[in-house]
Amino acid sequence: MRTSFNIPDELVAEFDRVWRDEGIENRSRAVREAMREFVESHSRLEDTTGEVVALVGFDYRHHEVIRELHGTQHEYQDVILNTSHTHQGEWCLESLFCRGDAERVRELTYRLRDFDAVRRVKTMLIRDGDG
């Protein structure tokens, strides 16, 4: 299937550099691989139930969203055990160490993704209901 996307030029340039450095034969194959990885990570988060221990990491432009992010973190303090924050120029990197119901951690992850100033959110499940 052919499709089109609106992607910032600098992201396309970086993506092209990476897939070429990795020796992938073309952009289409690289996009398919990236999409597969996204689907797999999303499915694992969706399929997990019960109590989990997780690390949620995200980066964002501090001045554009800090109040809203703090508000969201307060709403999920039942699962956020601690946080770590560092500044890198106009960007911040934050990590949330979480323990609690998988549904709440999933909700938190999706809420963080809703902010335009948040560039990316990664969730690593350290332990899930399956052990």
Short mmCIF file of N, CA and C in Angstrom, two decimals:
data_model
loop_
_atom_site.label_atom_id
_atom_site.label_comp_id
_atom_site.label_asym_id
_atom_site.label_seq_id
_atom_site.Cartn_x
_atom_site.Cartn_y
_atom_site.Cartn_z
N MET A 1 0.84 -1.17 0.00
CA MET A 1 0.00 0.00 0.00
C MET A 1 0.89 1.24 0.00
N ARG A 2 0.55 2.20 -0.77
CA ARG A 2 1.24 3.48 -0.76
C ARG A 2 0.49 4.43 0.15
N THR A 3 1.26 5.22 0.88
CA THR A 3 0.66 6.21 1.78
C THR A 3 1.61 7.39 1.89
N SER A 4 1.14 8.47 2.49
CA SER A 4 2.02 9.63 2.69
C SER A 4 1.86 10.12 4.12
N PHE A 5 2.90 10.76 4.62
CA PHE A 5 2.93 11.28 5.98
C PHE A 5 3.54 12.68 5.95
N ASN A 6 3.15 13.49 6.90
CA ASN A 6 3.80 14.78 7.11
C ASN A 6 4.83 14.60 8.22
N ILE A 7 6.09 14.70 7.87
CA ILE A 7 7.19 14.46 8.81
C ILE A 7 8.17 15.61 8.66
N PRO A 8 8.64 16.18 9.79
CA PRO A 8 9.62 17.27 9.69
C PRO A 8 10.87 16.84 8.91
N ASP A 9 11.39 17.75 8.11
CA ASP A 9 12.56 17.45 7.27
C ASP A 9 13.74 16.92 8.07
N GLU A 10 13.98 17.52 9.24
CA GLU A 10 15.13 17.08 10.03
C GLU A 10 14.97 15.64 10.53
N LEU A 11 13.74 15.22 10.81
CA LEU A 11 13.50 13.83 11.24
C LEU A 11 13.71 12.87 10.08
N VAL A 12 13.27 13.25 8.90
CA VAL A 12 13.48 12.41 7.71
C VAL A 12 14.98 12.27 7.44
N ALA A 13 15.71 13.36 7.53
CA ALA A 13 17.16 13.31 7.29
C ALA A 13 17.85 12.40 8.30
N GLU A 14 17.47 12.51 9.55
CA GLU A 14 18.07 11.66 10.59
C GLU A 14 17.69 10.20 10.37
N PHE A 15 16.42 9.95 10.06
CA PHE A 15 15.96 8.58 9.78
C PHE A 15 16.74 7.99 8.60
N ASP A 16 16.89 8.75 7.52
CA ASP A 16 17.63 8.28 6.35
C ASP A 16 19.08 7.96 6.70
N ARG A 17 19.70 8.79 7.51
CA ARG A 17 21.08 8.53 7.93
C ARG A 17 21.17 7.22 8.71
N VAL A 18 20.24 7.01 9.62
CA VAL A 18 20.29 5.82 10.48
C VAL A 18 20.08 4.55 9.67
N TRP A 19 19.05 4.52 8.81
CA TRP A 19 18.82 3.26 8.09
C TRP A 19 19.95 2.95 7.12
N ARG A 20 20.55 3.99 6.56
CA ARG A 20 21.71 3.75 5.69
C ARG A 20 22.89 3.22 6.49
N ASP A 21 23.15 3.84 7.67
CA ASP A 21 24.24 3.37 8.53
C ASP A 21 24.04 1.93 8.97
N GLU A 22 22.78 1.54 9.14
CA GLU A 22 22.45 0.18 9.57
C GLU A 22 22.54 -0.83 8.42
N GLY A 23 22.69 -0.34 7.20
CA GLY A 23 22.79 -1.23 6.04
C GLY A 23 21.45 -1.74 5.53
N ILE A 24 20.37 -1.06 5.90
CA ILE A 24 19.05 -1.44 5.40
C ILE A 24 18.96 -0.96 3.96
N GLU A 25 18.35 -1.78 3.10
CA GLU A 25 18.45 -1.51 1.66
C GLU A 25 17.67 -0.30 1.16
N ASN A 26 16.57 0.09 1.85
CA ASN A 26 15.83 1.27 1.38
C ASN A 26 14.93 1.82 2.49
N ARG A 27 14.42 3.02 2.26
CA ARG A 27 13.58 3.70 3.25
C ARG A 27 12.31 2.91 3.55
N SER A 28 11.69 2.33 2.52
CA SER A 28 10.45 1.57 2.74
C SER A 28 10.67 0.41 3.71
N ARG A 29 11.76 -0.31 3.51
CA ARG A 29 12.05 -1.44 4.42
C ARG A 29 12.29 -0.92 5.84
N ALA A 30 12.99 0.20 5.96
CA ALA A 30 13.26 0.77 7.28
C ALA A 30 11.98 1.22 7.96
N VAL A 31 11.07 1.83 7.20
CA VAL A 31 9.79 2.26 7.77
C VAL A 31 8.98 1.04 8.22
N ARG A 32 8.95 -0.02 7.41
CA ARG A 32 8.23 -1.24 7.81
C ARG A 32 8.80 -1.80 9.11
N GLU A 33 10.13 -1.83 9.22
CA GLU A 33 10.77 -2.35 10.43
C GLU A 33 10.42 -1.48 11.65
N ALA A 34 10.48 -0.16 11.47
CA ALA A 34 10.14 0.75 12.57
C ALA A 34 8.67 0.58 12.98
N MET A 35 7.79 0.42 12.01
CA MET A 35 6.38 0.23 12.31
C MET A 35 6.15 -1.09 13.06
N ARG A 36 6.84 -2.15 12.65
CA ARG A 36 6.73 -3.44 13.36
C ARG A 36 7.17 -3.30 14.81
N GLU A 37 8.29 -2.62 15.05
CA GLU A 37 8.77 -2.42 16.42
C GLU A 37 7.76 -1.63 17.24
N PHE A 38 7.16 -0.62 16.64
CA PHE A 38 6.15 0.18 17.34
C PHE A 38 4.95 -0.69 17.70
N VAL A 39 4.47 -1.48 16.75
CA VAL A 39 3.32 -2.35 17.01
C VAL A 39 3.63 -3.36 18.10
N GLU A 40 4.82 -3.97 18.06
CA GLU A 40 5.20 -4.95 19.08
C GLU A 40 5.27 -4.32 20.47
N SER A 41 5.87 -3.16 20.59
CA SER A 41 5.99 -2.52 21.91
C SER A 41 4.62 -2.07 22.40
N HIS A 42 3.78 -1.57 21.50
CA HIS A 42 2.44 -1.15 21.88
C HIS A 42 1.60 -2.35 22.31
N SER A 43 1.72 -3.46 21.59
CA SER A 43 0.95 -4.66 21.93
C SER A 43 1.34 -5.20 23.30
N ARG A 44 2.62 -5.19 23.62
CA ARG A 44 3.05 -5.69 24.93
C ARG A 44 2.44 -4.83 26.03
N LEU A 45 2.45 -3.53 25.86
CA LEU A 45 1.86 -2.64 26.85
C LEU A 45 0.35 -2.88 26.95
N GLU A 46 -0.31 -3.08 25.83
CA GLU A 46 -1.75 -3.31 25.81
C GLU A 46 -2.13 -4.66 26.42
N ASP A 47 -1.30 -5.67 26.21
CA ASP A 47 -1.63 -7.03 26.62
C ASP A 47 -1.29 -7.33 28.07
N THR A 48 -0.54 -6.49 28.73
CA THR A 48 -0.11 -6.75 30.10
C THR A 48 -1.22 -6.40 31.08
N THR A 49 -1.43 -7.29 32.03
CA THR A 49 -2.43 -7.07 33.08
C THR A 49 -1.79 -7.30 34.44
N GLY A 50 -2.51 -6.91 35.48
CA GLY A 50 -2.02 -7.12 36.84
C GLY A 50 -1.03 -6.06 37.24
N GLU A 51 -0.29 -6.36 38.31
CA GLU A 51 0.69 -5.40 38.81
C GLU A 51 1.96 -5.44 37.97
N VAL A 52 2.49 -4.26 37.69
CA VAL A 52 3.72 -4.15 36.92
C VAL A 52 4.69 -3.22 37.64
N VAL A 53 5.94 -3.39 37.30
CA VAL A 53 6.98 -2.43 37.65
C VAL A 53 7.49 -1.93 36.31
N ALA A 54 7.55 -0.62 36.14
CA ALA A 54 7.89 -0.08 34.82
C ALA A 54 8.69 1.20 34.95
N LEU A 55 9.46 1.46 33.92
CA LEU A 55 10.16 2.73 33.78
C LEU A 55 9.56 3.44 32.58
N VAL A 56 9.05 4.64 32.81
CA VAL A 56 8.48 5.45 31.73
C VAL A 56 9.42 6.63 31.52
N GLY A 57 10.02 6.71 30.35
CA GLY A 57 10.93 7.80 30.04
C GLY A 57 10.36 8.67 28.93
N PHE A 58 10.56 9.97 29.05
CA PHE A 58 10.06 10.86 28.01
C PHE A 58 10.89 12.13 27.96
N ASP A 59 10.90 12.76 26.79
CA ASP A 59 11.60 14.03 26.64
C ASP A 59 10.63 15.07 26.12
N TYR A 60 10.90 16.32 26.50
CA TYR A 60 9.95 17.39 26.19
C TYR A 60 10.62 18.75 26.29
N ARG A 61 9.95 19.72 25.69
CA ARG A 61 10.38 21.12 25.79
C ARG A 61 9.80 21.68 27.08
N HIS A 62 10.67 21.95 28.03
CA HIS A 62 10.29 22.33 29.39
C HIS A 62 9.29 23.47 29.45
N HIS A 63 9.61 24.59 28.83
CA HIS A 63 8.81 25.80 28.98
C HIS A 63 7.41 25.68 28.38
N GLU A 64 7.22 24.73 27.45
CA GLU A 64 5.92 24.61 26.77
C GLU A 64 4.90 23.79 27.54
N VAL A 65 5.35 22.97 28.51
CA VAL A 65 4.42 21.97 29.03
C VAL A 65 4.61 21.62 30.51
N ILE A 66 5.53 22.23 31.20
CA ILE A 66 5.89 21.77 32.54
C ILE A 66 4.72 21.75 33.52
N ARG A 67 3.90 22.78 33.52
CA ARG A 67 2.76 22.80 34.45
C ARG A 67 1.80 21.65 34.20
N GLU A 68 1.48 21.43 32.93
CA GLU A 68 0.56 20.35 32.59
C GLU A 68 1.14 18.98 32.94
N LEU A 69 2.44 18.80 32.69
CA LEU A 69 3.09 17.53 33.04
C LEU A 69 3.07 17.28 34.53
N HIS A 70 3.35 18.31 35.31
CA HIS A 70 3.31 18.14 36.77
C HIS A 70 1.91 17.77 37.24
N GLY A 71 0.90 18.40 36.64
CA GLY A 71 -0.48 18.07 36.97
C GLY A 71 -0.80 16.61 36.68
N THR A 72 -0.36 16.15 35.52
CA THR A 72 -0.58 14.75 35.15
C THR A 72 0.13 13.81 36.10
N GLN A 73 1.38 14.13 36.45
CA GLN A 73 2.11 13.26 37.37
C GLN A 73 1.42 13.20 38.73
N HIS A 74 0.85 14.29 39.17
CA HIS A 74 0.12 14.27 40.45
C HIS A 74 -1.12 13.37 40.37
N GLU A 75 -1.77 13.34 39.21
CA GLU A 75 -2.94 12.48 39.03
C GLU A 75 -2.57 11.00 39.11
N TYR A 76 -1.32 10.67 38.81
CA TYR A 76 -0.88 9.27 38.79
C TYR A 76 0.12 8.96 39.92
N GLN A 77 0.07 9.73 40.98
CA GLN A 77 1.01 9.48 42.08
C GLN A 77 0.76 8.15 42.77
N ASP A 78 -0.39 7.52 42.51
CA ASP A 78 -0.64 6.19 43.07
C ASP A 78 0.26 5.13 42.44
N VAL A 79 0.79 5.38 41.23
CA VAL A 79 1.69 4.42 40.58
C VAL A 79 3.11 4.95 40.40
N ILE A 80 3.33 6.25 40.50
CA ILE A 80 4.68 6.81 40.34
C ILE A 80 5.39 6.77 41.69
N LEU A 81 6.45 5.97 41.77
CA LEU A 81 7.21 5.86 43.02
C LEU A 81 8.24 6.98 43.14
N ASN A 82 8.95 7.28 42.05
CA ASN A 82 9.89 8.40 42.05
C ASN A 82 10.17 8.84 40.63
N THR A 83 10.79 10.01 40.53
CA THR A 83 11.09 10.60 39.23
C THR A 83 12.54 11.06 39.19
N SER A 84 13.04 11.17 37.98
CA SER A 84 14.37 11.74 37.76
C SER A 84 14.24 12.70 36.59
N HIS A 85 14.93 13.83 36.70
CA HIS A 85 14.77 14.89 35.70
C HIS A 85 16.13 15.51 35.41
N THR A 86 16.40 15.74 34.13
CA THR A 86 17.62 16.43 33.76
C THR A 86 17.33 17.40 32.61
N HIS A 87 18.04 18.50 32.59
CA HIS A 87 17.90 19.51 31.54
C HIS A 87 19.00 19.33 30.51
N GLN A 88 18.64 19.44 29.24
CA GLN A 88 19.60 19.40 28.14
C GLN A 88 19.22 20.51 27.17
N GLY A 89 19.68 21.72 27.46
CA GLY A 89 19.30 22.86 26.63
C GLY A 89 17.82 23.14 26.80
N GLU A 90 17.09 23.29 25.69
CA GLU A 90 15.65 23.55 25.78
C GLU A 90 14.85 22.28 26.07
N TRP A 91 15.53 21.13 26.00
CA TRP A 91 14.86 19.84 26.22
C TRP A 91 15.11 19.33 27.62
N CYS A 92 14.15 18.59 28.13
CA CYS A 92 14.29 17.90 29.41
C CYS A 92 14.07 16.41 29.17
N LEU A 93 14.73 15.62 29.96
CA LEU A 93 14.54 14.18 29.95
C LEU A 93 14.06 13.79 31.34
N GLU A 94 12.96 13.07 31.39
CA GLU A 94 12.38 12.69 32.67
C GLU A 94 12.14 11.19 32.67
N SER A 95 12.36 10.57 33.82
CA SER A 95 12.03 9.16 33.97
C SER A 95 11.15 8.99 35.20
N LEU A 96 10.16 8.14 35.06
CA LEU A 96 9.23 7.85 36.15
C LEU A 96 9.34 6.37 36.47
N PHE A 97 9.69 6.04 37.69
CA PHE A 97 9.73 4.66 38.12
C PHE A 97 8.36 4.36 38.71
N CYS A 98 7.68 3.38 38.14
CA CYS A 98 6.28 3.12 38.50
C CYS A 98 6.08 1.69 39.01
N ARG A 99 5.11 1.56 39.90
CA ARG A 99 4.64 0.24 40.32
C ARG A 99 3.15 0.35 40.56
N GLY A 100 2.41 -0.59 39.99
CA GLY A 100 0.98 -0.59 40.20
C GLY A 100 0.27 -1.34 39.10
N ASP A 101 -1.01 -1.10 39.01
CA ASP A 101 -1.84 -1.78 38.03
C ASP A 101 -1.42 -1.40 36.61
N ALA A 102 -1.29 -2.40 35.76
CA ALA A 102 -0.87 -2.17 34.37
C ALA A 102 -1.77 -1.15 33.67
N GLU A 103 -3.05 -1.18 33.97
CA GLU A 103 -3.99 -0.23 33.35
C GLU A 103 -3.62 1.21 33.67
N ARG A 104 -3.25 1.48 34.93
CA ARG A 104 -2.88 2.85 35.33
C ARG A 104 -1.58 3.28 34.66
N VAL A 105 -0.59 2.39 34.58
CA VAL A 105 0.67 2.73 33.92
C VAL A 105 0.43 2.97 32.43
N ARG A 106 -0.43 2.18 31.83
CA ARG A 106 -0.78 2.36 30.43
C ARG A 106 -1.47 3.72 30.22
N GLU A 107 -2.42 4.05 31.09
CA GLU A 107 -3.11 5.35 31.00
C GLU A 107 -2.11 6.50 31.12
N LEU A 108 -1.19 6.40 32.07
CA LEU A 108 -0.16 7.43 32.24
C LEU A 108 0.66 7.59 30.98
N THR A 109 1.10 6.49 30.40
CA THR A 109 1.90 6.52 29.17
C THR A 109 1.14 7.23 28.06
N TYR A 110 -0.12 6.91 27.90
CA TYR A 110 -0.92 7.51 26.83
C TYR A 110 -1.19 8.99 27.10
N ARG A 111 -1.39 9.35 28.34
CA ARG A 111 -1.58 10.77 28.67
C ARG A 111 -0.35 11.58 28.32
N LEU A 112 0.83 11.05 28.65
CA LEU A 112 2.07 11.76 28.33
C LEU A 112 2.23 11.94 26.82
N ARG A 113 1.80 10.97 26.04
CA ARG A 113 1.90 11.05 24.58
C ARG A 113 0.97 12.10 23.99
N ASP A 114 -0.04 12.51 24.75
CA ASP A 114 -1.02 13.49 24.26
C ASP A 114 -0.46 14.91 24.16
N PHE A 115 0.63 15.21 24.86
CA PHE A 115 1.18 16.56 24.87
C PHE A 115 2.02 16.81 23.62
N ASP A 116 1.72 17.88 22.90
CA ASP A 116 2.48 18.21 21.69
C ASP A 116 3.95 18.47 21.99
N ALA A 117 4.27 19.01 23.16
CA ALA A 117 5.65 19.35 23.49
C ALA A 117 6.45 18.14 23.96
N VAL A 118 5.80 17.00 24.15
CA VAL A 118 6.50 15.76 24.49
C VAL A 118 6.87 15.09 23.18
N ARG A 119 8.20 14.88 23.00
CA ARG A 119 8.67 14.35 21.72
C ARG A 119 8.45 12.84 21.62
N ARG A 120 8.79 12.11 22.67
CA ARG A 120 8.60 10.66 22.64
C ARG A 120 8.45 10.14 24.05
N VAL A 121 7.77 9.02 24.18
CA VAL A 121 7.55 8.35 25.46
C VAL A 121 7.89 6.88 25.25
N LYS A 122 8.73 6.36 26.13
CA LYS A 122 9.12 4.95 26.06
C LYS A 122 8.78 4.31 27.40
N THR A 123 8.17 3.15 27.35
CA THR A 123 7.83 2.42 28.56
C THR A 123 8.54 1.07 28.53
N MET A 124 9.28 0.80 29.57
CA MET A 124 9.97 -0.48 29.70
C MET A 124 9.34 -1.21 30.87
N LEU A 125 8.71 -2.35 30.58
CA LEU A 125 8.13 -3.16 31.63
C LEU A 125 9.23 -4.03 32.22
N ILE A 126 9.55 -3.80 33.47
CA ILE A 126 10.61 -4.54 34.13
C ILE A 126 10.10 -5.88 34.63
N ARG A 127 8.89 -5.86 35.14
CA ARG A 127 8.26 -7.07 35.62
C ARG A 127 6.78 -6.93 35.36
N ASP A 128 6.18 -7.98 34.80
CA ASP A 128 4.75 -7.89 34.58
C ASP A 128 4.05 -9.03 35.30
N GLY A 129 2.76 -9.15 35.15
CA GLY A 129 1.97 -10.14 35.85
C GLY A 129 2.38 -11.57 35.56
N ASP A 130 3.14 -11.80 34.48
CA ASP A 130 3.58 -13.15 34.15
C ASP A 130 4.89 -13.53 34.85
N GLY A 131 5.46 -12.58 35.62
CA GLY A 131 6.73 -12.86 36.31
C GLY A 131 7.84 -12.42 35.48
#
